[in-house]
Amino acid sequence: MKSLRRPYSEQRTTDLGGGVWSVPVPIPANPLGYTLVYAIESPSGPVLVDAGWNHPDAWLALRDGLASAGMDIREVRGVVVTHFHPDHAGLAGQVRQESGAWIAMHEADAALIRNMHDLEEGVQRDLRAGMLRRAGAGAVEVEEVTAHRQRPPALPDRTLHDGDLIDLPGRKLRTVWTPGHTPGHVCLHLEDADRLFTGDHVLPSITPHIGIYPYDRTDTDPLGDFLASLEKVAELGMLEALPAHEWIFQDTAARARVIGTHHEEKLTQLAALLAEAGEPLTIWEIAARMTWNRPWEDLPSMLRGMAAGEAAAHLRTLEARGAIRRSEGSEPVRFAVHS
């Protein structure tokens, strides 16, 4: 696919028609560059889809971007957060403080945020360190990855469920629960305009990170959830996609099926990698042998941690399908094909 991505410096607040605007909000020091925050007009004030990264530059971009569209940030009615990640939820609390707006989020991600607020920093660090050790990471990598901690976003006022209508007077905006990228990721179907705000679920040229945390969980299957969510979105038909990154595109269903095929191919490659290994491998060893956008040796520690999370998610799906098995009672945990 030919890239249509433009740097943040070339982005502008855009009238998309039908009472919908896009406002680019920068993500400092991140290759994604920006989050596209959407503002939907209503007689009682605009409702935002996502809010952007919690940073002074991002706040000014959001405030001034809305102003250029004729909207006052102090009149925002509500913020619907597609998922809890900081480039989406980070500024929601400041918008609420400024305007009194409600914040809405799916109940599964709201539960994660409550957990983040409740756990002390030292406890969180110890949990991450244990996860990394069970995956086979070395002592230096454990230290480097656990050194990073992000401040949790604001707790929502309202929790969403699949099929809920958003409090948006005069419009029909429906919650479509699409777990995978996070447990509570949602897309939002603007049914009166055949548009779908896709968050990070369906993006035009890249695929979202699908990881499992802790890496060795057996009670969930995020990639399996994601693949089912792609089918769910595809069944909505040829809607215009308004994603949180890159650019707006047509035919969400077609792109969702391409992404699903990509992950199925990755699962096939991973099963072949394990078969060729001839012995059980740790999650860290498997991640190091997989193909990423740059060599494993060149990945910073944080990206290695994310790569391991993605490897673990694919392993979990293969395990759930009965294609591979994990070693029982061993640490670090290891995986192999069925003999």
mmCIF file of N, CA and C in Angstrom, residues 109-234:
data_model
loop_
_atom_site.group_PDB
_atom_site.id
_atom_site.type_symbol
_atom_site.label_atom_id
_atom_site.label_comp_id
_atom_site.label_asym_id
_atom_site.label_seq_id
_atom_site.Cartn_x
_atom_site.Cartn_y
_atom_site.Cartn_z
ATOM 1 N N ASP A 109 -11.408 -1.919 30.049
ATOM 2 C CA ASP A 109 -10.271 -1.013 30.179
ATOM 3 C C ASP A 109 -10.392 -0.153 31.429
ATOM 4 N N ALA A 110 -11.621 0.191 31.817
ATOM 5 C CA ALA A 110 -11.816 0.937 33.060
ATOM 6 C C ALA A 110 -11.300 0.134 34.246
ATOM 7 N N ALA A 111 -11.506 -1.173 34.231
ATOM 8 C CA ALA A 111 -11.019 -2.032 35.312
ATOM 9 C C ALA A 111 -9.493 -2.029 35.357
ATOM 10 N N LEU A 112 -8.849 -2.023 34.187
ATOM 11 C CA LEU A 112 -7.388 -1.971 34.144
ATOM 12 C C LEU A 112 -6.869 -0.673 34.758
ATOM 13 N N ILE A 113 -7.519 0.439 34.434
ATOM 14 C CA ILE A 113 -7.077 1.730 34.970
ATOM 15 C C ILE A 113 -7.253 1.771 36.485
ATOM 16 N N ARG A 114 -8.353 1.227 36.971
ATOM 17 C CA ARG A 114 -8.543 1.177 38.423
ATOM 18 C C ARG A 114 -7.422 0.379 39.080
ATOM 19 N N ASN A 115 -7.030 -0.712 38.452
ATOM 20 C CA ASN A 115 -5.948 -1.536 38.981
ATOM 21 C C ASN A 115 -4.630 -0.765 38.998
ATOM 22 N N MET A 116 -4.380 0.019 37.935
ATOM 23 C CA MET A 116 -3.156 0.823 37.873
ATOM 24 C C MET A 116 -3.113 1.845 39.005
ATOM 25 N N HIS A 117 -4.259 2.451 39.279
ATOM 26 C CA HIS A 117 -4.323 3.453 40.339
ATOM 27 C C HIS A 117 -4.153 2.817 41.719
ATOM 28 N N ASP A 118 -4.641 1.580 41.859
ATOM 29 C CA ASP A 118 -4.636 0.935 43.173
ATOM 30 C C ASP A 118 -3.276 0.338 43.537
ATOM 31 N N LEU A 119 -2.531 -0.143 42.530
ATOM 32 C CA LEU A 119 -1.261 -0.803 42.803
ATOM 33 C C LEU A 119 -0.149 0.216 43.022
ATOM 34 N N GLU A 120 0.635 0.019 44.048
ATOM 35 C CA GLU A 120 1.786 0.880 44.280
ATOM 36 C C GLU A 120 2.835 0.647 43.203
ATOM 37 N N GLU A 121 3.640 1.677 42.937
ATOM 38 C CA GLU A 121 4.627 1.591 41.871
ATOM 39 C C GLU A 121 5.576 0.406 42.074
ATOM 40 N N GLY A 122 6.029 0.191 43.312
ATOM 41 C CA GLY A 122 6.946 -0.905 43.571
ATOM 42 C C GLY A 122 6.327 -2.255 43.280
ATOM 43 N N VAL A 123 5.037 -2.414 43.598
ATOM 44 C CA VAL A 123 4.340 -3.668 43.321
ATOM 45 C C VAL A 123 4.234 -3.899 41.826
ATOM 46 N N GLN A 124 3.888 -2.837 41.075
ATOM 47 C CA GLN A 124 3.805 -2.958 39.619
ATOM 48 C C GLN A 124 5.151 -3.357 39.029
ATOM 49 N N ARG A 125 6.210 -2.743 39.521
ATOM 50 C CA ARG A 125 7.549 -3.055 39.012
ATOM 51 C C ARG A 125 7.914 -4.511 39.283
ATOM 52 N N ASP A 126 7.589 -4.993 40.469
ATOM 53 C CA ASP A 126 7.897 -6.390 40.807
ATOM 54 C C ASP A 126 7.099 -7.363 39.937
ATOM 55 N N LEU A 127 5.850 -7.030 39.652
ATOM 56 C CA LEU A 127 5.034 -7.886 38.792
ATOM 57 C C LEU A 127 5.608 -7.955 37.381
ATOM 58 N N ARG A 128 6.042 -6.802 36.854
ATOM 59 C CA ARG A 128 6.637 -6.796 35.518
ATOM 60 C C ARG A 128 7.943 -7.586 35.493
ATOM 61 N N ALA A 129 8.744 -7.438 36.544
ATOM 62 C CA ALA A 129 10.018 -8.152 36.610
ATOM 63 C C ALA A 129 9.790 -9.660 36.630
ATOM 64 N N GLY A 130 8.812 -10.115 37.410
ATOM 65 C CA GLY A 130 8.507 -11.538 37.450
ATOM 66 C C GLY A 130 8.045 -12.056 36.101
ATOM 67 N N MET A 131 7.225 -11.286 35.410
ATOM 68 C CA MET A 131 6.758 -11.659 34.075
ATOM 69 C C MET A 131 7.929 -11.832 33.116
ATOM 70 N N LEU A 132 8.861 -10.884 33.148
ATOM 71 C CA LEU A 132 10.010 -10.931 32.245
ATOM 72 C C LEU A 132 10.916 -12.123 32.548
ATOM 73 N N ARG A 133 11.135 -12.398 33.818
ATOM 74 C CA ARG A 133 11.980 -13.546 34.179
ATOM 75 C C ARG A 133 11.344 -14.855 33.730
ATOM 76 N N ARG A 134 10.033 -14.984 33.900
ATOM 77 C CA ARG A 134 9.352 -16.216 33.468
ATOM 78 C C ARG A 134 9.386 -16.371 31.957
ATOM 79 N N ALA A 135 9.554 -15.251 31.238
ATOM 80 C CA ALA A 135 9.651 -15.302 29.774
ATOM 81 C C ALA A 135 11.054 -15.622 29.287
ATOM 82 N N GLY A 136 12.039 -15.590 30.204
ATOM 83 C CA GLY A 136 13.402 -15.897 29.814
ATOM 84 C C GLY A 136 14.272 -14.695 29.550
ATOM 85 N N ALA A 137 13.820 -13.492 29.926
ATOM 86 C CA ALA A 137 14.637 -12.292 29.740
ATOM 87 C C ALA A 137 15.816 -12.311 30.699
ATOM 88 N N GLY A 138 16.933 -11.708 30.280
ATOM 89 C CA GLY A 138 18.107 -11.625 31.118
ATOM 90 C C GLY A 138 17.973 -10.545 32.171
ATOM 91 N N ALA A 139 18.886 -10.554 33.140
ATOM 92 C CA ALA A 139 18.806 -9.616 34.261
ATOM 93 C C ALA A 139 18.878 -8.168 33.806
ATOM 94 N N VAL A 140 19.740 -7.878 32.845
ATOM 95 C CA VAL A 140 19.874 -6.503 32.344
ATOM 96 C C VAL A 140 18.587 -6.059 31.668
ATOM 97 N N GLU A 141 17.980 -6.945 30.867
ATOM 98 C CA GLU A 141 16.742 -6.595 30.170
ATOM 99 C C GLU A 141 15.599 -6.400 31.158
ATOM 100 N N VAL A 142 15.570 -7.220 32.197
ATOM 101 C CA VAL A 142 14.542 -7.052 33.224
ATOM 102 C C VAL A 142 14.664 -5.678 33.871
ATOM 103 N N GLU A 143 15.875 -5.284 34.195
ATOM 104 C CA GLU A 143 16.112 -3.993 34.829
ATOM 105 C C GLU A 143 15.719 -2.839 33.914
ATOM 106 N N GLU A 144 16.088 -2.930 32.638
ATOM 107 C CA GLU A 144 15.815 -1.834 31.696
ATOM 108 C C GLU A 144 14.327 -1.691 31.408
ATOM 109 N N VAL A 145 13.640 -2.802 31.207
ATOM 110 C CA VAL A 145 12.213 -2.729 30.876
ATOM 111 C C VAL A 145 11.407 -2.241 32.069
ATOM 112 N N THR A 146 11.725 -2.715 33.266
ATOM 113 C CA THR A 146 10.940 -2.325 34.443
ATOM 114 C C THR A 146 11.225 -0.901 34.891
ATOM 115 N N ALA A 147 12.280 -0.276 34.351
ATOM 116 C CA ALA A 147 12.593 1.109 34.722
ATOM 117 C C ALA A 147 11.569 2.086 34.162
ATOM 118 N N HIS A 148 10.839 1.674 33.128
ATOM 119 C CA HIS A 148 9.866 2.557 32.484
ATOM 120 C C HIS A 148 8.496 2.395 33.149
ATOM 121 N N ARG A 149 7.863 3.511 33.454
ATOM 122 C CA ARG A 149 6.505 3.477 34.000
ATOM 123 C C ARG A 149 5.732 4.691 33.517
ATOM 124 N N GLN A 150 4.524 4.450 33.065
ATOM 125 C CA GLN A 150 3.681 5.544 32.596
ATOM 126 C C GLN A 150 2.620 5.858 33.650
ATOM 127 N N ARG A 151 2.331 7.132 33.796
ATOM 128 C CA ARG A 151 1.275 7.544 34.718
ATOM 129 C C ARG A 151 -0.074 7.098 34.165
ATOM 130 N N PRO A 152 -0.906 6.445 34.978
ATOM 131 C CA PRO A 152 -2.195 5.974 34.451
ATOM 132 C C PRO A 152 -3.111 7.133 34.107
ATOM 133 N N PRO A 153 -3.983 6.951 33.113
ATOM 134 C CA PRO A 153 -4.922 8.020 32.747
ATOM 135 C C PRO A 153 -6.023 8.174 33.778
ATOM 136 N N ALA A 154 -6.832 9.197 33.582
ATOM 137 C CA ALA A 154 -7.933 9.471 34.504
ATOM 138 C C ALA A 154 -8.970 8.356 34.457
ATOM 139 N N LEU A 155 -9.567 8.092 35.605
ATOM 140 C CA LEU A 155 -10.649 7.116 35.664
ATOM 141 C C LEU A 155 -11.888 7.661 34.945
ATOM 142 N N PRO A 156 -12.596 6.822 34.217
ATOM 143 C CA PRO A 156 -13.796 7.299 33.521
ATOM 144 C C PRO A 156 -14.963 7.505 34.480
ATOM 145 N N ASP A 157 -15.919 8.321 34.046
ATOM 146 C CA ASP A 157 -17.169 8.521 34.788
ATOM 147 C C ASP A 157 -18.221 7.504 34.381
ATOM 148 N N ARG A 158 -18.106 7.026 33.146
ATOM 149 C CA ARG A 158 -19.117 6.123 32.600
ATOM 150 C C ARG A 158 -18.414 4.921 31.975
ATOM 151 N N THR A 159 -18.996 3.742 32.158
ATOM 152 C CA THR A 159 -18.453 2.552 31.516
ATOM 153 C C THR A 159 -19.394 2.114 30.401
ATOM 154 N N LEU A 160 -18.782 1.634 29.325
ATOM 155 C CA LEU A 160 -19.524 1.250 28.131
ATOM 156 C C LEU A 160 -19.567 -0.267 27.984
ATOM 157 N N HIS A 161 -20.587 -0.727 27.276
ATOM 158 C CA HIS A 161 -20.745 -2.138 26.944
ATOM 159 C C HIS A 161 -21.059 -2.231 25.454
ATOM 160 N N ASP A 162 -20.853 -3.396 24.907
ATOM 161 C CA ASP A 162 -21.104 -3.596 23.486
ATOM 162 C C ASP A 162 -22.542 -3.223 23.137
ATOM 163 N N GLY A 163 -22.695 -2.389 22.119
ATOM 164 C CA GLY A 163 -24.022 -2.000 21.652
ATOM 165 C C GLY A 163 -24.574 -0.748 22.281
ATOM 166 N N ASP A 164 -23.927 -0.215 23.319
ATOM 167 C CA ASP A 164 -24.420 1.006 23.967
ATOM 168 C C ASP A 164 -24.397 2.187 23.004
ATOM 169 N N LEU A 165 -25.417 3.031 23.106
ATOM 170 C CA LEU A 165 -25.414 4.300 22.379
ATOM 171 C C LEU A 165 -24.740 5.359 23.240
ATOM 172 N N ILE A 166 -23.908 6.188 22.596
ATOM 173 C CA ILE A 166 -23.207 7.263 23.289
ATOM 174 C C ILE A 166 -24.162 8.428 23.508
ATOM 175 N N ASP A 167 -23.968 9.129 24.609
ATOM 176 C CA ASP A 167 -24.779 10.304 24.942
ATOM 177 C C ASP A 167 -24.386 11.454 24.008
ATOM 178 N N LEU A 168 -25.001 11.456 22.822
ATOM 179 C CA LEU A 168 -24.686 12.430 21.781
ATOM 180 C C LEU A 168 -25.991 12.905 21.156
ATOM 181 N N PRO A 169 -26.573 13.981 21.674
ATOM 182 C CA PRO A 169 -27.883 14.442 21.199
ATOM 183 C C PRO A 169 -27.913 14.675 19.695
ATOM 184 N N GLY A 170 -28.955 14.167 19.062
ATOM 185 C CA GLY A 170 -29.160 14.392 17.643
ATOM 186 C C GLY A 170 -28.408 13.444 16.733
ATOM 187 N N ARG A 171 -27.560 12.566 17.287
ATOM 188 C CA ARG A 171 -26.800 11.620 16.460
ATOM 189 C C ARG A 171 -26.988 10.210 17.017
ATOM 190 N N LYS A 172 -26.543 9.227 16.252
ATOM 191 C CA LYS A 172 -26.647 7.826 16.672
ATOM 192 C C LYS A 172 -25.258 7.209 16.579
ATOM 193 N N LEU A 173 -24.547 7.229 17.711
ATOM 194 C CA LEU A 173 -23.178 6.735 17.792
ATOM 195 C C LEU A 173 -23.174 5.514 18.710
ATOM 196 N N ARG A 174 -22.890 4.343 18.119
ATOM 197 C CA ARG A 174 -23.025 3.090 18.848
ATOM 198 C C ARG A 174 -21.660 2.473 19.155
ATOM 199 N N THR A 175 -21.542 1.921 20.369
ATOM 200 C CA THR A 175 -20.330 1.243 20.815
ATOM 201 C C THR A 175 -20.232 -0.135 20.174
ATOM 202 N N VAL A 176 -19.067 -0.409 19.576
ATOM 203 C CA VAL A 176 -18.785 -1.733 19.032
ATOM 204 C C VAL A 176 -17.547 -2.254 19.766
ATOM 205 N N TRP A 177 -17.742 -3.201 20.661
ATOM 206 C CA TRP A 177 -16.628 -3.731 21.458
ATOM 207 C C TRP A 177 -15.718 -4.571 20.580
ATOM 208 N N THR A 178 -14.449 -4.185 20.504
ATOM 209 C CA THR A 178 -13.486 -4.862 19.621
ATOM 210 C C THR A 178 -12.217 -5.191 20.408
ATOM 211 N N PRO A 179 -12.278 -6.135 21.346
ATOM 212 C CA PRO A 179 -11.100 -6.461 22.156
ATOM 213 C C PRO A 179 -9.980 -7.062 21.323
ATOM 214 N N GLY A 180 -8.775 -6.910 21.827
ATOM 215 C CA GLY A 180 -7.591 -7.436 21.147
ATOM 216 C C GLY A 180 -6.402 -6.549 21.413
ATOM 217 N N HIS A 181 -6.419 -5.344 20.858
ATOM 218 C CA HIS A 181 -5.355 -4.376 21.124
ATOM 219 C C HIS A 181 -5.316 -4.055 22.614
ATOM 220 N N THR A 182 -6.462 -3.898 23.220
ATOM 221 C CA THR A 182 -6.633 -3.883 24.678
ATOM 222 C C THR A 182 -7.918 -4.670 24.962
ATOM 223 N N PRO A 183 -8.102 -5.109 26.202
ATOM 224 C CA PRO A 183 -9.331 -5.871 26.503
ATOM 225 C C PRO A 183 -10.612 -5.082 26.276
ATOM 226 N N GLY A 184 -10.542 -3.770 26.442
ATOM 227 C CA GLY A 184 -11.745 -2.957 26.320
ATOM 228 C C GLY A 184 -11.751 -2.024 25.124
ATOM 229 N N HIS A 185 -10.950 -2.315 24.102
ATOM 230 C CA HIS A 185 -10.953 -1.444 22.921
ATOM 231 C C HIS A 185 -12.343 -1.407 22.305
ATOM 232 N N VAL A 186 -12.774 -0.208 21.892
ATOM 233 C CA VAL A 186 -14.047 -0.078 21.184
ATOM 234 C C VAL A 186 -13.853 0.710 19.897
ATOM 235 N N CYS A 187 -14.635 0.346 18.899
ATOM 236 C CA CYS A 187 -14.865 1.202 17.743
ATOM 237 C C CYS A 187 -16.219 1.875 17.964
ATOM 238 N N LEU A 188 -16.474 2.922 17.214
ATOM 239 C CA LEU A 188 -17.720 3.679 17.385
ATOM 240 C C LEU A 188 -18.369 3.864 16.017
ATOM 241 N N HIS A 189 -19.565 3.317 15.870
ATOM 242 C CA HIS A 189 -20.269 3.337 14.595
ATOM 243 C C HIS A 189 -21.233 4.521 14.570
ATOM 244 N N LEU A 190 -20.937 5.491 13.725
ATOM 245 C CA LEU A 190 -21.845 6.619 13.528
ATOM 246 C C LEU A 190 -22.881 6.163 12.515
ATOM 247 N N GLU A 191 -23.956 5.614 13.042
ATOM 248 C CA GLU A 191 -24.908 4.906 12.183
ATOM 249 C C GLU A 191 -25.673 5.829 11.254
ATOM 250 N N ASP A 192 -25.798 7.104 11.609
ATOM 251 C CA ASP A 192 -26.534 8.014 10.736
ATOM 252 C C ASP A 192 -25.654 8.560 9.613
ATOM 253 N N ALA A 193 -24.404 8.094 9.531
ATOM 254 C CA ALA A 193 -23.500 8.595 8.486
ATOM 255 C C ALA A 193 -22.632 7.500 7.869
ATOM 256 N N ASP A 194 -22.834 6.224 8.222
ATOM 257 C CA ASP A 194 -22.038 5.113 7.695
ATOM 258 C C ASP A 194 -20.547 5.339 7.879
ATOM 259 N N ARG A 195 -20.177 5.776 9.084
ATOM 260 C CA ARG A 195 -18.770 5.999 9.423
ATOM 261 C C ARG A 195 -18.424 5.169 10.656
ATOM 262 N N LEU A 196 -17.150 4.750 10.732
ATOM 263 C CA LEU A 196 -16.694 3.982 11.878
ATOM 264 C C LEU A 196 -15.400 4.591 12.411
ATOM 265 N N PHE A 197 -15.441 5.070 13.655
ATOM 266 C CA PHE A 197 -14.226 5.514 14.333
ATOM 267 C C PHE A 197 -13.528 4.252 14.832
ATOM 268 N N THR A 198 -12.366 3.954 14.267
ATOM 269 C CA THR A 198 -11.773 2.633 14.483
ATOM 270 C C THR A 198 -10.689 2.612 15.556
ATOM 271 N N GLY A 199 -10.358 3.763 16.168
ATOM 272 C CA GLY A 199 -9.296 3.756 17.169
ATOM 273 C C GLY A 199 -8.024 3.167 16.598
ATOM 274 N N ASP A 200 -7.462 2.177 17.287
ATOM 275 C CA ASP A 200 -6.287 1.468 16.775
ATOM 276 C C ASP A 200 -6.648 0.105 16.210
ATOM 277 N N HIS A 201 -7.921 -0.243 16.193
ATOM 278 C CA HIS A 201 -8.325 -1.590 15.779
ATOM 279 C C HIS A 201 -8.039 -1.842 14.307
ATOM 280 N N VAL A 202 -8.428 -0.916 13.459
ATOM 281 C CA VAL A 202 -8.189 -1.043 12.016
ATOM 282 C C VAL A 202 -7.530 0.246 11.542
ATOM 283 N N LEU A 203 -6.266 0.137 11.137
ATOM 284 C CA LEU A 203 -5.480 1.265 10.639
ATOM 285 C C LEU A 203 -5.146 1.025 9.172
ATOM 286 N N PRO A 204 -4.924 2.083 8.397
ATOM 287 C CA PRO A 204 -4.820 1.918 6.948
ATOM 288 C C PRO A 204 -3.587 1.195 6.435
ATOM 289 N N SER A 205 -2.426 1.328 7.109
ATOM 290 C CA SER A 205 -1.230 0.675 6.561
ATOM 291 C C SER A 205 -0.423 -0.096 7.592
ATOM 292 N N ILE A 206 -0.679 0.112 8.876
ATOM 293 C CA ILE A 206 0.034 -0.610 9.907
ATOM 294 C C ILE A 206 -0.956 -1.460 10.696
ATOM 295 N N THR A 207 -0.428 -2.380 11.488
ATOM 296 C CA THR A 207 -1.284 -3.214 12.322
ATOM 297 C C THR A 207 -1.012 -2.882 13.785
ATOM 298 N N PRO A 208 -2.030 -2.884 14.622
ATOM 299 C CA PRO A 208 -1.815 -2.528 16.028
ATOM 300 C C PRO A 208 -1.056 -3.625 16.772
ATOM 301 N N HIS A 209 -0.431 -3.221 17.850
ATOM 302 C CA HIS A 209 0.243 -4.181 18.724
ATOM 303 C C HIS A 209 -0.793 -5.048 19.413
ATOM 304 N N ILE A 210 -0.622 -6.362 19.316
ATOM 305 C CA ILE A 210 -1.473 -7.314 20.031
ATOM 306 C C ILE A 210 -0.565 -8.108 20.957
ATOM 307 N N GLY A 211 -0.624 -7.821 22.241
ATOM 308 C CA GLY A 211 0.226 -8.498 23.211
ATOM 309 C C GLY A 211 -0.595 -9.131 24.310
ATOM 310 N N ILE A 212 0.046 -9.971 25.103
ATOM 311 C CA ILE A 212 -0.603 -10.570 26.257
ATOM 312 C C ILE A 212 0.264 -10.275 27.482
ATOM 313 N N TYR A 213 -0.366 -9.795 28.530
ATOM 314 C CA TYR A 213 0.353 -9.377 29.739
ATOM 315 C C TYR A 213 -0.406 -9.864 30.970
ATOM 316 N N PRO A 214 0.238 -10.614 31.883
ATOM 317 C CA PRO A 214 1.589 -11.169 31.768
ATOM 318 C C PRO A 214 1.716 -12.113 30.573
ATOM 319 N N TYR A 215 2.953 -12.282 30.121
ATOM 320 C CA TYR A 215 3.198 -13.061 28.907
ATOM 321 C C TYR A 215 2.699 -14.499 29.001
ATOM 322 N N ASP A 216 2.730 -15.077 30.185
ATOM 323 C CA ASP A 216 2.435 -16.507 30.335
ATOM 324 C C ASP A 216 1.005 -16.773 30.808
ATOM 325 N N ARG A 217 0.102 -15.831 30.653
ATOM 326 C CA ARG A 217 -1.302 -16.047 31.035
ATOM 327 C C ARG A 217 -1.928 -17.156 30.192
ATOM 328 N N THR A 218 -2.836 -17.895 30.805
ATOM 329 C CA THR A 218 -3.571 -18.928 30.076
ATOM 330 C C THR A 218 -5.076 -18.702 30.103
ATOM 331 N N ASP A 219 -5.518 -17.631 30.771
ATOM 332 C CA ASP A 219 -6.954 -17.390 30.928
ATOM 333 C C ASP A 219 -7.517 -16.426 29.902
ATOM 334 N N THR A 220 -6.728 -16.061 28.907
ATOM 335 C CA THR A 220 -7.192 -15.118 27.895
ATOM 336 C C THR A 220 -6.458 -15.385 26.591
ATOM 337 N N ASP A 221 -6.997 -14.886 25.494
ATOM 338 C CA ASP A 221 -6.415 -15.077 24.156
ATOM 339 C C ASP A 221 -6.617 -13.785 23.362
ATOM 340 N N PRO A 222 -5.774 -12.769 23.610
ATOM 341 C CA PRO A 222 -5.998 -11.471 22.964
ATOM 342 C C PRO A 222 -5.987 -11.518 21.437
ATOM 343 N N LEU A 223 -5.086 -12.309 20.848
ATOM 344 C CA LEU A 223 -5.054 -12.366 19.390
ATOM 345 C C LEU A 223 -6.309 -13.050 18.851
ATOM 346 N N GLY A 224 -6.749 -14.106 19.535
ATOM 347 C CA GLY A 224 -8.004 -14.732 19.128
ATOM 348 C C GLY A 224 -9.162 -13.758 19.209
ATOM 349 N N ASP A 225 -9.176 -12.946 20.282
ATOM 350 C CA ASP A 225 -10.206 -11.911 20.412
ATOM 351 C C ASP A 225 -10.103 -10.892 19.281
ATOM 352 N N PHE A 226 -8.877 -10.510 18.962
ATOM 353 C CA PHE A 226 -8.665 -9.511 17.917
ATOM 354 C C PHE A 226 -9.152 -10.017 16.564
ATOM 355 N N LEU A 227 -8.826 -11.263 16.241
ATOM 356 C CA LEU A 227 -9.262 -11.821 14.960
ATOM 357 C C LEU A 227 -10.778 -11.884 14.884
ATOM 358 N N ALA A 228 -11.425 -12.259 15.987
ATOM 359 C CA ALA A 228 -12.894 -12.275 16.007
ATOM 360 C C ALA A 228 -13.459 -10.860 15.876
ATOM 361 N N SER A 229 -12.775 -9.883 16.494
ATOM 362 C CA SER A 229 -13.221 -8.488 16.405
ATOM 363 C C SER A 229 -13.087 -7.945 14.993
ATOM 364 N N LEU A 230 -12.046 -8.386 14.275
ATOM 365 C CA LEU A 230 -11.902 -7.977 12.879
ATOM 366 C C LEU A 230 -13.075 -8.476 12.048
ATOM 367 N N GLU A 231 -13.484 -9.707 12.290
ATOM 368 C CA GLU A 231 -14.630 -10.238 11.565
ATOM 369 C C GLU A 231 -15.906 -9.482 11.920
ATOM 370 N N LYS A 232 -16.022 -9.134 13.184
ATOM 371 C CA LYS A 232 -17.197 -8.378 13.646
ATOM 372 C C LYS A 232 -17.299 -7.043 12.924
ATOM 373 N N VAL A 233 -16.163 -6.354 12.781
ATOM 374 C CA VAL A 233 -16.139 -5.078 12.077
ATOM 375 C C VAL A 233 -16.397 -5.278 10.587
ATOM 376 N N ALA A 234 -15.816 -6.327 10.015
ATOM 377 C CA ALA A 234 -16.016 -6.592 8.585
ATOM 378 C C ALA A 234 -17.495 -6.803 8.271
#
